[in-house]
Short mmCIF file of N, CA, C and O in Angstrom, two decimals:
data_model
loop_
_atom_site.label_atom_id
_atom_site.label_comp_id
_atom_site.label_asym_id
_atom_site.label_seq_id
_atom_site.Cartn_x
_atom_site.Cartn_y
_atom_site.Cartn_z
N MET A 419 -9.15 42.18 -9.51
CA MET A 419 -9.86 41.36 -10.46
C MET A 419 -11.29 41.89 -10.59
O MET A 419 -11.97 42.08 -9.58
N PRO A 420 -11.76 42.13 -11.82
CA PRO A 420 -13.11 42.67 -11.99
C PRO A 420 -14.17 41.65 -11.61
O PRO A 420 -13.92 40.44 -11.67
N PRO A 421 -15.34 42.11 -11.21
CA PRO A 421 -16.41 41.16 -10.83
C PRO A 421 -16.86 40.35 -12.05
O PRO A 421 -16.75 40.80 -13.19
N SER A 422 -17.37 39.16 -11.79
CA SER A 422 -17.87 38.30 -12.87
C SER A 422 -19.17 38.86 -13.43
O SER A 422 -19.94 39.48 -12.70
N PRO A 423 -19.44 38.61 -14.71
CA PRO A 423 -20.74 39.00 -15.25
C PRO A 423 -21.86 38.31 -14.47
O PRO A 423 -21.67 37.21 -13.94
N LYS A 424 -23.02 38.94 -14.43
CA LYS A 424 -24.14 38.39 -13.65
C LYS A 424 -24.55 37.01 -14.13
O LYS A 424 -24.93 36.16 -13.33
N TRP A 425 -24.47 36.75 -15.45
CA TRP A 425 -24.89 35.44 -15.94
C TRP A 425 -23.94 34.35 -15.45
O TRP A 425 -24.36 33.23 -15.20
N VAL A 426 -22.65 34.69 -15.28
CA VAL A 426 -21.68 33.72 -14.76
C VAL A 426 -22.02 33.40 -13.31
O VAL A 426 -22.00 32.24 -12.89
N GLU A 427 -22.35 34.44 -12.54
CA GLU A 427 -22.71 34.25 -11.13
C GLU A 427 -23.98 33.41 -10.99
O GLU A 427 -24.06 32.53 -10.14
N LEU A 428 -24.98 33.69 -11.85
CA LEU A 428 -26.23 32.93 -11.80
C LEU A 428 -25.98 31.47 -12.17
O LEU A 428 -26.47 30.56 -11.49
N ALA A 429 -25.23 31.23 -13.23
CA ALA A 429 -24.92 29.86 -13.63
C ALA A 429 -24.18 29.13 -12.51
O ALA A 429 -24.48 27.96 -12.22
N GLU A 430 -23.24 29.80 -11.87
CA GLU A 430 -22.49 29.18 -10.77
C GLU A 430 -23.41 28.85 -9.60
O GLU A 430 -23.29 27.79 -8.99
N HIS A 431 -24.34 29.74 -9.30
CA HIS A 431 -25.28 29.50 -8.19
C HIS A 431 -26.14 28.27 -8.48
O HIS A 431 -26.29 27.40 -7.60
N ILE A 432 -26.69 28.18 -9.67
CA ILE A 432 -27.53 27.04 -10.02
C ILE A 432 -26.69 25.76 -10.09
O ILE A 432 -27.11 24.70 -9.62
N ARG A 433 -25.48 25.86 -10.63
CA ARG A 433 -24.56 24.71 -10.69
C ARG A 433 -24.30 24.18 -9.28
O ARG A 433 -24.32 22.96 -9.05
N THR A 434 -24.07 25.08 -8.34
CA THR A 434 -23.82 24.69 -6.95
C THR A 434 -25.03 23.98 -6.36
O THR A 434 -24.90 22.99 -5.64
N GLN A 435 -26.24 24.49 -6.67
CA GLN A 435 -27.47 23.85 -6.17
C GLN A 435 -27.61 22.43 -6.72
O GLN A 435 -28.05 21.53 -6.01
N ILE A 436 -27.24 22.24 -7.97
CA ILE A 436 -27.32 20.91 -8.58
C ILE A 436 -26.28 19.98 -7.96
O ILE A 436 -26.59 18.85 -7.56
N GLU A 437 -25.04 20.46 -7.83
CA GLU A 437 -23.96 19.63 -7.30
C GLU A 437 -24.17 19.27 -5.84
O GLU A 437 -23.78 18.19 -5.40
N SER A 438 -24.82 20.15 -5.07
CA SER A 438 -25.04 19.89 -3.66
C SER A 438 -26.25 18.98 -3.42
O SER A 438 -26.46 18.51 -2.30
N GLY A 439 -27.05 18.76 -4.46
CA GLY A 439 -28.24 17.93 -4.30
C GLY A 439 -29.48 18.73 -3.94
O GLY A 439 -30.57 18.16 -3.80
N GLU A 440 -29.33 20.03 -3.78
CA GLU A 440 -30.49 20.89 -3.49
C GLU A 440 -31.49 20.81 -4.65
O GLU A 440 -32.69 20.83 -4.46
N LEU A 441 -30.95 20.72 -5.87
CA LEU A 441 -31.76 20.47 -7.06
C LEU A 441 -31.41 19.08 -7.56
O LEU A 441 -30.23 18.78 -7.77
N SER A 442 -32.40 18.23 -7.71
CA SER A 442 -32.18 16.84 -8.11
C SER A 442 -32.49 16.63 -9.58
O SER A 442 -33.26 17.40 -10.17
N PRO A 443 -31.95 15.56 -10.18
CA PRO A 443 -32.28 15.26 -11.58
C PRO A 443 -33.80 15.18 -11.76
O PRO A 443 -34.50 14.58 -10.95
N GLY A 444 -34.28 15.84 -12.81
CA GLY A 444 -35.71 15.86 -13.09
C GLY A 444 -36.43 17.06 -12.50
O GLY A 444 -37.57 17.33 -12.86
N ASP A 445 -35.80 17.78 -11.56
CA ASP A 445 -36.43 18.97 -10.98
C ASP A 445 -36.57 20.05 -12.04
O ASP A 445 -35.65 20.28 -12.83
N LYS A 446 -37.70 20.73 -12.02
CA LYS A 446 -37.92 21.84 -12.95
C LYS A 446 -37.38 23.13 -12.33
O LYS A 446 -37.65 23.41 -11.15
N LEU A 447 -36.62 23.88 -13.10
CA LEU A 447 -36.12 25.17 -12.63
C LEU A 447 -37.24 26.20 -12.75
O LEU A 447 -38.16 26.04 -13.56
N PRO A 448 -37.17 27.27 -11.97
CA PRO A 448 -38.16 28.34 -12.12
C PRO A 448 -38.11 28.91 -13.54
O PRO A 448 -37.10 28.80 -14.23
N SER A 449 -39.21 29.52 -13.96
CA SER A 449 -39.28 30.13 -15.29
C SER A 449 -38.29 31.29 -15.39
O SER A 449 -37.79 31.79 -14.38
N THR A 450 -38.07 31.73 -16.61
CA THR A 450 -37.18 32.87 -16.83
C THR A 450 -37.66 34.08 -16.04
O THR A 450 -36.86 34.74 -15.36
N SER A 451 -38.95 34.37 -16.10
CA SER A 451 -39.47 35.55 -15.38
C SER A 451 -39.31 35.38 -13.87
O SER A 451 -39.00 36.35 -13.17
N GLN A 452 -39.51 34.16 -13.38
CA GLN A 452 -39.32 33.93 -11.94
C GLN A 452 -37.86 34.11 -11.54
O GLN A 452 -37.56 34.72 -10.51
N LEU A 453 -36.94 33.58 -12.37
CA LEU A 453 -35.51 33.75 -12.07
C LEU A 453 -35.11 35.22 -12.11
O LEU A 453 -34.31 35.67 -11.29
N CYS A 454 -35.70 35.97 -13.05
CA CYS A 454 -35.43 37.42 -13.13
C CYS A 454 -35.82 38.10 -11.82
O CYS A 454 -35.08 38.93 -11.29
N GLN A 455 -36.99 37.74 -11.30
CA GLN A 455 -37.46 38.35 -10.06
C GLN A 455 -36.64 37.90 -8.86
O GLN A 455 -36.25 38.71 -8.03
N ILE A 456 -36.35 36.60 -8.78
CA ILE A 456 -35.60 36.05 -7.65
C ILE A 456 -34.22 36.68 -7.54
O ILE A 456 -33.78 37.07 -6.45
N TYR A 457 -33.52 36.79 -8.68
CA TYR A 457 -32.13 37.24 -8.66
C TYR A 457 -31.95 38.69 -9.06
O TYR A 457 -30.84 39.20 -9.04
N GLY A 458 -33.04 39.36 -9.44
CA GLY A 458 -32.95 40.77 -9.80
C GLY A 458 -32.11 41.01 -11.05
O GLY A 458 -31.31 41.95 -11.09
N VAL A 459 -32.28 40.13 -12.05
CA VAL A 459 -31.51 40.25 -13.28
C VAL A 459 -32.45 40.31 -14.48
O VAL A 459 -33.64 40.06 -14.36
N SER A 460 -31.89 40.59 -15.66
CA SER A 460 -32.68 40.65 -16.88
C SER A 460 -32.83 39.26 -17.49
O SER A 460 -32.11 38.32 -17.13
N SER A 461 -33.74 39.14 -18.45
CA SER A 461 -33.96 37.86 -19.11
C SER A 461 -32.73 37.43 -19.92
O SER A 461 -32.47 36.24 -20.09
N ILE A 462 -31.95 38.40 -20.41
CA ILE A 462 -30.71 38.07 -21.15
C ILE A 462 -29.73 37.36 -20.22
O ILE A 462 -29.06 36.40 -20.62
N VAL A 463 -29.63 37.82 -18.98
CA VAL A 463 -28.74 37.20 -17.99
C VAL A 463 -29.17 35.75 -17.76
O VAL A 463 -28.35 34.83 -17.77
N VAL A 464 -30.48 35.53 -17.58
CA VAL A 464 -31.00 34.19 -17.35
C VAL A 464 -30.73 33.31 -18.58
O VAL A 464 -30.28 32.18 -18.45
N ARG A 465 -30.99 33.85 -19.76
CA ARG A 465 -30.79 33.08 -21.00
C ARG A 465 -29.33 32.64 -21.13
O ARG A 465 -29.05 31.49 -21.44
N ASN A 466 -28.40 33.56 -20.90
CA ASN A 466 -26.97 33.22 -21.01
C ASN A 466 -26.56 32.16 -19.98
O ASN A 466 -25.79 31.26 -20.29
N ALA A 467 -27.09 32.28 -18.76
CA ALA A 467 -26.79 31.29 -17.72
C ALA A 467 -27.33 29.91 -18.13
O ALA A 467 -26.64 28.90 -17.99
N MET A 468 -28.57 29.88 -18.66
CA MET A 468 -29.17 28.61 -19.09
C MET A 468 -28.39 28.00 -20.26
O MET A 468 -28.18 26.78 -20.29
N LEU A 469 -27.96 28.82 -21.21
CA LEU A 469 -27.16 28.31 -22.33
C LEU A 469 -25.88 27.66 -21.84
O LEU A 469 -25.47 26.61 -22.33
N THR A 470 -25.26 28.28 -20.85
CA THR A 470 -24.03 27.74 -20.28
C THR A 470 -24.29 26.40 -19.61
O THR A 470 -23.56 25.42 -19.83
N LEU A 471 -25.33 26.34 -18.79
CA LEU A 471 -25.65 25.10 -18.06
C LEU A 471 -26.08 23.99 -19.02
O LEU A 471 -25.76 22.82 -18.80
N LYS A 472 -26.79 24.35 -20.09
CA LYS A 472 -27.17 23.36 -21.11
C LYS A 472 -25.93 22.82 -21.80
O LYS A 472 -25.81 21.61 -22.02
N ALA A 473 -25.00 23.70 -22.14
CA ALA A 473 -23.76 23.29 -22.81
C ALA A 473 -22.94 22.35 -21.92
O ALA A 473 -22.25 21.45 -22.41
N GLU A 474 -23.03 22.54 -20.61
CA GLU A 474 -22.31 21.69 -19.66
C GLU A 474 -23.05 20.38 -19.40
O GLU A 474 -22.54 19.50 -18.70
N GLY A 475 -24.28 20.26 -19.92
CA GLY A 475 -25.06 19.05 -19.73
C GLY A 475 -25.73 18.95 -18.37
O GLY A 475 -26.19 17.88 -17.98
N LEU A 476 -25.79 20.07 -17.65
CA LEU A 476 -26.40 20.05 -16.32
C LEU A 476 -27.91 20.21 -16.35
O LEU A 476 -28.61 19.75 -15.44
N VAL A 477 -28.42 20.89 -17.38
CA VAL A 477 -29.86 21.08 -17.51
C VAL A 477 -30.26 20.79 -18.95
O VAL A 477 -29.44 20.83 -19.86
N VAL A 478 -31.54 20.48 -19.12
CA VAL A 478 -32.10 20.26 -20.45
C VAL A 478 -33.36 21.10 -20.58
O VAL A 478 -34.14 21.22 -19.64
N GLY A 479 -33.54 21.69 -21.76
CA GLY A 479 -34.72 22.49 -22.02
C GLY A 479 -35.74 21.70 -22.82
O GLY A 479 -35.38 20.96 -23.73
N VAL A 480 -37.01 21.84 -22.43
CA VAL A 480 -38.11 21.24 -23.18
C VAL A 480 -38.92 22.40 -23.73
O VAL A 480 -39.57 23.12 -22.95
N PRO A 481 -38.86 22.63 -25.05
CA PRO A 481 -39.54 23.79 -25.63
C PRO A 481 -41.01 23.87 -25.21
O PRO A 481 -41.75 22.89 -25.29
N GLY A 482 -41.39 25.04 -24.73
CA GLY A 482 -42.76 25.28 -24.32
C GLY A 482 -43.13 24.72 -22.96
O GLY A 482 -44.25 24.89 -22.50
N VAL A 483 -42.19 24.01 -22.32
CA VAL A 483 -42.49 23.39 -21.03
C VAL A 483 -41.60 23.96 -19.92
O VAL A 483 -42.10 24.38 -18.89
N GLY A 484 -40.28 23.96 -20.12
CA GLY A 484 -39.38 24.49 -19.11
C GLY A 484 -38.00 23.89 -19.18
O GLY A 484 -37.66 23.14 -20.10
N VAL A 485 -37.21 24.21 -18.18
CA VAL A 485 -35.84 23.72 -18.08
C VAL A 485 -35.75 22.81 -16.85
O VAL A 485 -36.24 23.17 -15.78
N TYR A 486 -35.15 21.66 -17.04
CA TYR A 486 -35.07 20.65 -15.99
C TYR A 486 -33.61 20.27 -15.71
O TYR A 486 -32.78 20.33 -16.62
N VAL A 487 -33.35 19.85 -14.48
CA VAL A 487 -32.03 19.33 -14.13
C VAL A 487 -31.85 18.02 -14.88
O VAL A 487 -32.76 17.16 -14.87
N ALA A 488 -30.73 17.88 -15.57
CA ALA A 488 -30.47 16.68 -16.37
C ALA A 488 -30.23 15.47 -15.48
O ALA A 488 -29.74 15.59 -14.35
N GLU A 489 -30.59 14.32 -16.03
CA GLU A 489 -30.28 13.05 -15.35
C GLU A 489 -28.76 12.85 -15.46
O GLU A 489 -28.20 13.12 -16.49
N SER A 490 -28.16 12.38 -14.37
CA SER A 490 -26.69 12.23 -14.41
C SER A 490 -26.23 10.95 -15.03
O SER A 490 -26.88 10.07 -15.36
#
């Protein structure tokens, strides 16, 4: 089985942090540039992971402010 794309792995990692309670509703996620540095990925990878998590309703984006863990 081929490895998962990096954005899938990043989304899964953040999803796990939310589900485990490590990230709580209302917590702000690191910026795109911070996530790029932390995980050693490109901004496209971060963007795709965030789009996936937003579509799942796990995070919400506030334009010009950041991305936050959604209230459950």
